[in-house]
Coordinates of C-alpha atoms in Angstrom, one line a residue:
M205 CA 10.5 -23.2 -12.9
A206 CA 11.7 -19.8 -14.4
V207 CA 9.4 -17.0 -14.8
T208 CA 8.8 -16.1 -18.6
H209 CA 8.1 -12.9 -19.9
A210 CA 6.2 -11.3 -22.8
P211 CA 7.4 -7.8 -23.9
N212 CA 5.5 -5.1 -21.9
T213 CA 7.3 -2.0 -22.7
G214 CA 5.6 1.3 -21.5
T215 CA 4.0 -0.3 -18.3
I216 CA 5.3 -0.3 -14.7
L217 CA 6.4 -4.0 -15.1
A218 CA 9.0 -2.8 -17.5
P219 CA 11.5 -0.9 -14.8
L220 CA 10.6 -3.4 -11.9
R221 CA 11.9 -6.3 -14.4
E222 CA 15.0 -4.1 -15.5
H223 CA 15.9 -3.9 -11.9
A224 CA 15.1 -7.5 -11.1
E225 CA 17.6 -8.7 -13.9
R226 CA 20.6 -6.1 -12.2
H227 CA 19.9 -7.4 -8.7
P228 CA 17.8 -10.1 -8.4
D229 CA 18.8 -10.9 -4.8
K230 CA 18.3 -7.2 -3.6
L231 CA 15.6 -6.7 -1.1
L232 CA 12.7 -5.1 -2.7
Y233 CA 9.6 -5.5 0.1
A234 CA 10.0 -6.1 3.7
F235 CA 7.0 -6.0 6.3
L236 CA 7.5 -6.1 10.1
D237 CA 5.4 -7.3 13.0
R238 CA 4.5 -5.2 16.2
E239 CA 7.6 -5.8 17.6
G240 CA 9.2 -4.4 14.3
R241 CA 10.7 -7.9 13.6
L242 CA 10.9 -8.9 9.7
A243 CA 7.4 -11.1 9.5
E244 CA 7.9 -11.6 5.4
S245 CA 10.0 -10.3 2.6
Y246 CA 10.5 -10.5 -1.4
T247 CA 13.8 -10.1 -3.1
Y248 CA 13.0 -8.5 -6.6
A249 CA 13.2 -12.0 -8.5
G250 CA 11.1 -13.4 -5.7
F251 CA 8.6 -11.0 -5.9
L252 CA 8.2 -11.4 -9.5
Q253 CA 8.2 -15.3 -8.8
R254 CA 5.1 -14.6 -6.4
T255 CA 3.3 -12.4 -8.9
A256 CA 3.6 -15.0 -11.6
E257 CA 2.4 -17.9 -9.2
I258 CA -0.6 -15.7 -8.3
A259 CA -1.6 -14.9 -11.9
A260 CA -1.1 -18.5 -13.1
H261 CA -3.7 -19.3 -10.0
V262 CA -6.5 -17.0 -11.0
A263 CA -6.1 -17.8 -14.7
R264 CA -6.3 -21.4 -13.9
T265 CA -9.1 -21.6 -11.5
H266 CA -11.1 -18.2 -12.1
P267 CA -10.5 -17.1 -15.4
L268 CA -11.1 -13.4 -15.9
A269 CA -11.4 -11.7 -19.3
P270 CA -8.7 -9.0 -20.3
G271 CA -9.7 -5.5 -18.5
A272 CA -11.8 -7.2 -16.0
R273 CA -12.0 -5.3 -12.9
V274 CA -11.1 -7.0 -9.3
L275 CA -11.0 -6.1 -6.0
L276 CA -8.1 -6.5 -3.6
V277 CA -9.3 -7.0 0.0
Y278 CA -6.6 -7.5 2.1
P279 CA -5.1 -7.1 5.7
P280 CA -1.7 -5.1 5.9
G281 CA 1.0 -7.2 4.6
L282 CA 2.7 -8.1 1.2
E283 CA 0.3 -10.2 -0.2
M284 CA -1.9 -7.5 -1.8
I285 CA 1.0 -5.9 -3.3
C286 CA 1.8 -9.2 -4.9
A287 CA -1.8 -9.6 -5.8
F288 CA -1.6 -6.2 -7.2
F289 CA 1.1 -6.8 -9.8
A290 CA -0.3 -10.3 -10.4
C291 CA -3.4 -8.4 -11.8
V292 CA -1.3 -6.4 -13.9
R293 CA 0.5 -9.2 -15.5
L294 CA -2.9 -10.9 -16.0
G295 CA -4.2 -7.8 -18.3
V296 CA -7.1 -7.2 -15.2
I297 CA -7.5 -3.9 -13.6
P298 CA -7.0 -4.1 -9.5
V299 CA -9.2 -2.2 -7.4
P300 CA -7.7 -1.8 -3.9
V301 CA -10.3 -1.6 -1.2
Y302 CA -10.4 -1.1 2.6
P303 CA -11.0 -4.5 4.1
P304 CA -14.0 -4.3 6.3
A305 CA -12.8 -5.4 10.1
S306 CA -14.9 -5.8 13.2
Q307 CA -15.1 -2.2 14.1
G308 CA -17.2 -0.2 11.7
F309 CA -17.6 -3.6 9.6
A310 CA -21.2 -2.6 8.3
G311 CA -20.2 0.7 7.1
A312 CA -17.0 -0.6 5.5
L313 CA -19.2 -3.3 3.8
Y314 CA -21.2 -0.8 2.5
R315 CA -18.4 1.1 0.9
L316 CA -16.8 -2.3 -0.5
D317 CA -20.2 -3.3 -1.7
Y318 CA -20.7 0.2 -3.7
I319 CA -17.3 0.1 -5.0
A320 CA -17.7 -3.4 -6.3
R321 CA -21.2 -2.5 -8.0
D322 CA -19.6 1.1 -9.1
C323 CA -16.7 -0.5 -11.3
G324 CA -18.6 -3.7 -12.1
A325 CA -16.0 -6.0 -10.6
E326 CA -16.1 -9.5 -11.2
G327 CA -13.9 -10.8 -8.7
A328 CA -12.1 -10.1 -5.3
L329 CA -8.8 -11.5 -4.2
T330 CA -7.7 -12.1 -0.8
D331 CA -5.9 -14.1 1.6
R332 CA -7.4 -17.2 3.4
S333 CA -7.6 -15.7 7.2
Y334 CA -9.2 -12.6 6.0
F335 CA -11.9 -14.5 3.7
W336 CA -12.8 -16.4 6.8
S337 CA -12.9 -13.3 9.3
L338 CA -14.9 -11.7 6.6
K339 CA -17.5 -14.6 6.6
V340 CA -17.7 -14.8 10.6
H341 CA -18.3 -11.0 10.9
R342 CA -20.9 -11.0 8.4
A343 CA -22.9 -13.9 10.3
R344 CA -22.3 -12.2 13.4
T345 CA -23.6 -9.0 12.3
R346 CA -26.5 -11.0 10.5
I347 CA -26.1 -8.5 7.5
A348 CA -28.4 -10.3 4.7
S349 CA -28.7 -7.0 2.7
L350 CA -28.0 -3.5 2.1
S351 CA -30.0 -0.4 1.3
F352 CA -29.9 -1.1 -2.3
G353 CA -30.8 -4.8 -2.2
Q354 CA -28.6 -8.0 -2.0
N355 CA -24.9 -7.3 -1.5
Y356 CA -23.3 -7.1 -4.8
S357 CA -19.8 -8.5 -3.2
D358 CA -21.9 -12.0 -2.5
R359 CA -21.9 -12.5 -6.7
L360 CA -18.2 -12.0 -6.8
R361 CA -15.8 -14.7 -7.4
W362 CA -13.6 -14.6 -4.3
I363 CA -10.3 -16.1 -5.0
V364 CA -7.6 -16.9 -2.3
T365 CA -4.3 -16.1 -3.6
G366 CA -2.5 -18.2 -0.8
D367 CA -3.7 -21.3 -2.6
A368 CA -1.3 -20.4 -5.6
E369 CA 1.2 -23.5 -6.6
R370 CA 4.9 -22.4 -5.9
G371 CA 7.1 -22.3 -8.7
V372 CA 4.9 -21.9 -11.8
A373 CA 5.6 -19.9 -15.0
W374 CA 3.5 -17.2 -16.3
D375 CA 3.4 -15.5 -19.6
D376 CA 2.1 -11.8 -19.4
R377 CA -1.0 -10.6 -20.8
P378 CA -0.7 -6.8 -22.2
A379 CA -3.6 -5.2 -20.7
P380 CA -6.5 -4.0 -23.1
S381 CA -6.0 -0.6 -22.4
G382 CA -3.5 1.9 -20.6
I383 CA -5.4 1.6 -17.4
L384 CA -3.2 0.4 -14.5
F385 CA -5.8 0.3 -11.7
L386 CA -8.8 2.1 -10.2
Q387 CA -8.1 4.3 -7.1
Y388 CA -11.3 5.2 -5.1
T389 CA -11.6 8.2 -3.0
S390 CA -12.5 7.4 0.8
G391 CA -16.1 8.3 0.9
S392 CA -15.9 10.0 4.0
T393 CA -18.1 12.9 2.7
H394 CA -19.8 11.3 0.0
D395 CA -20.0 8.0 -1.9
P396 CA -16.7 7.0 -2.9
K397 CA -15.2 8.0 -6.7
G398 CA -13.3 6.3 -8.9
V399 CA -10.2 7.3 -10.6
M400 CA -8.6 5.7 -13.5
V401 CA -5.0 5.7 -13.3
T402 CA -2.9 4.8 -16.1
H403 CA 0.6 3.1 -16.4
Q404 CA 1.9 6.4 -17.8
N405 CA 0.5 8.5 -14.9
V406 CA 2.5 6.5 -12.2
L407 CA 5.8 6.5 -14.6
Q408 CA 5.9 10.1 -14.8
N409 CA 4.6 11.0 -11.3
C410 CA 7.4 8.9 -9.9
A411 CA 10.3 10.5 -12.0
S412 CA 8.9 13.8 -11.0
V413 CA 8.9 12.8 -7.1
I414 CA 11.5 10.4 -6.6
D415 CA 14.8 11.8 -7.2
H416 CA 17.3 9.3 -5.5
L417 CA 17.5 5.5 -4.9
P418 CA 15.1 5.3 -2.0
V419 CA 14.9 3.2 1.1
G420 CA 11.6 3.8 2.4
V421 CA 9.5 2.9 5.5
S422 CA 5.9 3.0 5.6
W423 CA 2.6 2.2 8.1
L424 CA 0.3 3.9 5.8
P425 CA -2.8 1.9 4.5
Q426 CA -2.1 0.0 1.2
Y427 CA -5.1 0.7 -0.5
H428 CA -4.8 4.3 -0.2
D429 CA -2.8 6.1 -2.9
L430 CA 0.0 7.6 -0.7
G431 CA 0.7 3.8 0.6
L432 CA 0.1 2.1 -2.2
I433 CA 1.7 4.3 -5.0
G434 CA 4.2 6.4 -2.9
S435 CA 5.5 3.6 -0.5
Y436 CA 5.5 0.7 -2.6
L437 CA 4.9 1.2 -6.3
F438 CA 7.5 3.9 -6.7
M439 CA 9.9 2.3 -4.9
G440 CA 10.0 -1.0 -7.0
L441 CA 10.0 1.4 -10.1
R442 CA 13.0 3.2 -8.7
G443 CA 15.0 0.2 -7.6
G444 CA 14.6 0.9 -3.8
T445 CA 13.4 -1.0 -0.9
T446 CA 10.3 -0.5 1.4
Y447 CA 9.9 -1.7 5.0
G448 CA 6.4 -1.6 5.9
F449 CA 4.1 -2.4 8.9
S450 CA 0.6 -2.1 9.9
P451 CA -1.2 1.3 10.6
I452 CA -2.4 -0.2 13.7
D453 CA 0.9 -1.0 15.0
F454 CA 1.9 2.7 14.3
L455 CA -1.2 3.8 16.3
Q456 CA -0.5 1.4 19.2
R457 CA 3.5 1.7 19.3
P458 CA 4.3 5.1 16.9
W459 CA 8.0 4.7 18.0
L460 CA 8.1 1.6 15.5
W461 CA 8.3 4.1 12.9
L462 CA 11.3 6.0 13.8
E463 CA 13.1 2.7 15.0
A464 CA 12.4 1.5 11.5
I465 CA 14.0 4.4 10.0
S466 CA 16.8 4.5 12.4
R467 CA 17.5 0.6 11.9
Y468 CA 17.3 0.6 8.1
R469 CA 18.6 3.9 7.3
A470 CA 15.9 5.0 5.5
T471 CA 15.8 7.9 3.2
I472 CA 12.2 8.5 2.5
S473 CA 9.2 8.2 4.7
A474 CA 5.7 10.0 4.8
A475 CA 2.7 10.5 6.8
P476 CA -0.5 12.7 7.0
N477 CA -0.1 15.8 9.4
F478 CA -2.1 14.2 12.4
A479 CA 0.8 11.5 12.7
Y480 CA 3.4 14.2 13.6
A481 CA 1.1 15.7 15.9
Y482 CA 0.6 12.0 17.4
C483 CA 4.4 11.7 17.7
L484 CA 4.7 14.9 19.8
R485 CA 2.3 13.6 22.5
R486 CA 4.7 12.5 25.3
E487 CA 2.2 9.7 26.6
K488 CA 2.3 8.0 23.1
L489 CA 6.0 8.5 22.4
P490 CA 7.8 9.0 25.9
E491 CA 11.5 10.0 25.7
E492 CA 12.6 6.8 26.8
R493 CA 11.5 4.9 23.5
L494 CA 13.7 7.3 21.5
Q495 CA 16.7 6.2 22.9
G496 CA 19.3 5.3 20.2
I497 CA 17.3 7.0 17.5
D498 CA 18.9 8.5 14.4
L499 CA 17.1 10.1 11.8
S500 CA 20.0 11.6 9.8
S501 CA 19.6 9.4 6.9
L502 CA 16.4 10.7 5.9
E503 CA 16.3 12.6 2.8
V504 CA 12.5 13.1 2.2
L505 CA 10.1 13.2 5.4
M506 CA 6.5 14.3 3.9
N507 CA 4.1 16.0 5.6
C508 CA 0.6 15.3 3.3
A509 CA -2.6 14.0 2.9
E510 CA -4.5 16.6 5.0
P511 CA -4.1 20.2 6.0
V512 CA -0.3 21.0 7.1
R513 CA -0.1 22.8 10.5
A514 CA 3.0 25.1 10.5
E515 CA 3.0 24.8 14.5
V516 CA 3.0 20.8 14.2
V517 CA 5.8 21.2 11.8
R518 CA 7.8 23.5 13.9
K519 CA 7.2 21.3 17.1
F520 CA 8.4 18.1 15.4
Q521 CA 11.4 19.6 13.8
E522 CA 12.3 21.0 17.4
R523 CA 11.7 17.5 19.2
F524 CA 13.6 15.6 16.8
A525 CA 16.2 17.8 15.4
P526 CA 18.7 16.1 18.5
F527 CA 18.0 13.0 17.0
G528 CA 19.5 13.9 13.7
L529 CA 16.5 15.2 11.7
R530 CA 17.4 17.8 9.1
A531 CA 15.0 20.8 8.7
E532 CA 15.8 20.5 4.9
S533 CA 14.5 17.0 4.7
F534 CA 11.2 17.7 6.1
F535 CA 8.6 19.4 3.8
A536 CA 5.0 19.4 2.7
S537 CA 3.4 17.7 -0.1
Y538 CA 0.5 18.6 -1.9
G539 CA -1.4 15.2 -3.0
L540 CA -4.4 14.5 -5.3
A541 CA -5.3 11.0 -6.4
E542 CA -6.3 12.2 -9.9
Y543 CA -2.8 13.3 -10.4
P544 CA -2.4 10.1 -9.4
L545 CA -0.4 11.1 -6.4
A546 CA 2.0 14.4 -5.8
V547 CA 1.1 17.6 -7.2
S548 CA 3.7 19.3 -5.8
S549 CA 6.8 18.7 -3.3
R550 CA 9.5 20.8 -1.5
G551 CA 7.7 23.9 -2.7
R552 CA 9.6 23.7 -6.2
T553 CA 8.6 20.6 -8.1

């Protein structure tokens, strides 16, 4: 069944829908497995249809009032991005969070619980495999309560988006405010703090950061502003394409990053300083893994999200110049969640 639309100008849905009407069959998002193979993907039209299916499922099974806060708790993959846009179409406010895993489970669950309580979340969207994994980890660690009492997340309505019926239609509901989503800080040095990001924040920041038709490659966490906004939202708003994969796969097989850039002729990618230093370690990225790599398609390779080390920049350029990396494509960017993404880039914008 065809997706129907209600007018929603002035939101991030407008440019996404315009691109879908111009080239519905163009690839929007793809996600790669640990071998670099295509695991899942959406065209522009297919992505809008999937977001309609999730929106209709949530509205039918767990109705939420306009403006309600909803956690997005997903492992790496495209379903979280679909759920994000489904929330926008529902008129509710998504809150991306780090999904607690087996390692560091108690601390991550505390952070999730804190964010849920702080924003007054009414529900949580997730996928089926992670939903049961969360239950198992909680049972194994026997976490019955946190320091402030019963887990707030226990009271949330947990909604498995994989149960959404295929092929349904959805009429968008305008959000009651200009807020697009809540972006929380990492909480590494203090309790997480929420930032209200508006549609106009993202639209204006995108216009100042992306100046070409982008093809992106990203392993960055999707709950983080650089990963979510810079690698996924911006690409859709500009009519581009993103190839993503898991941060764990990058740490275990860093050559996947460069292989994907080379294979898909990426024009843009970004990572914090530690990733560039990581790629300089020969035991992590041996020379034989670089055979056939071509980085000449890159127009933007950002070093951002933490202090940028000049020595790392210089050594990275030296090592990868023989593989087509141009010095003018490599630059530092100063980020700030409250902006909501990039404050300055290329040293001139």
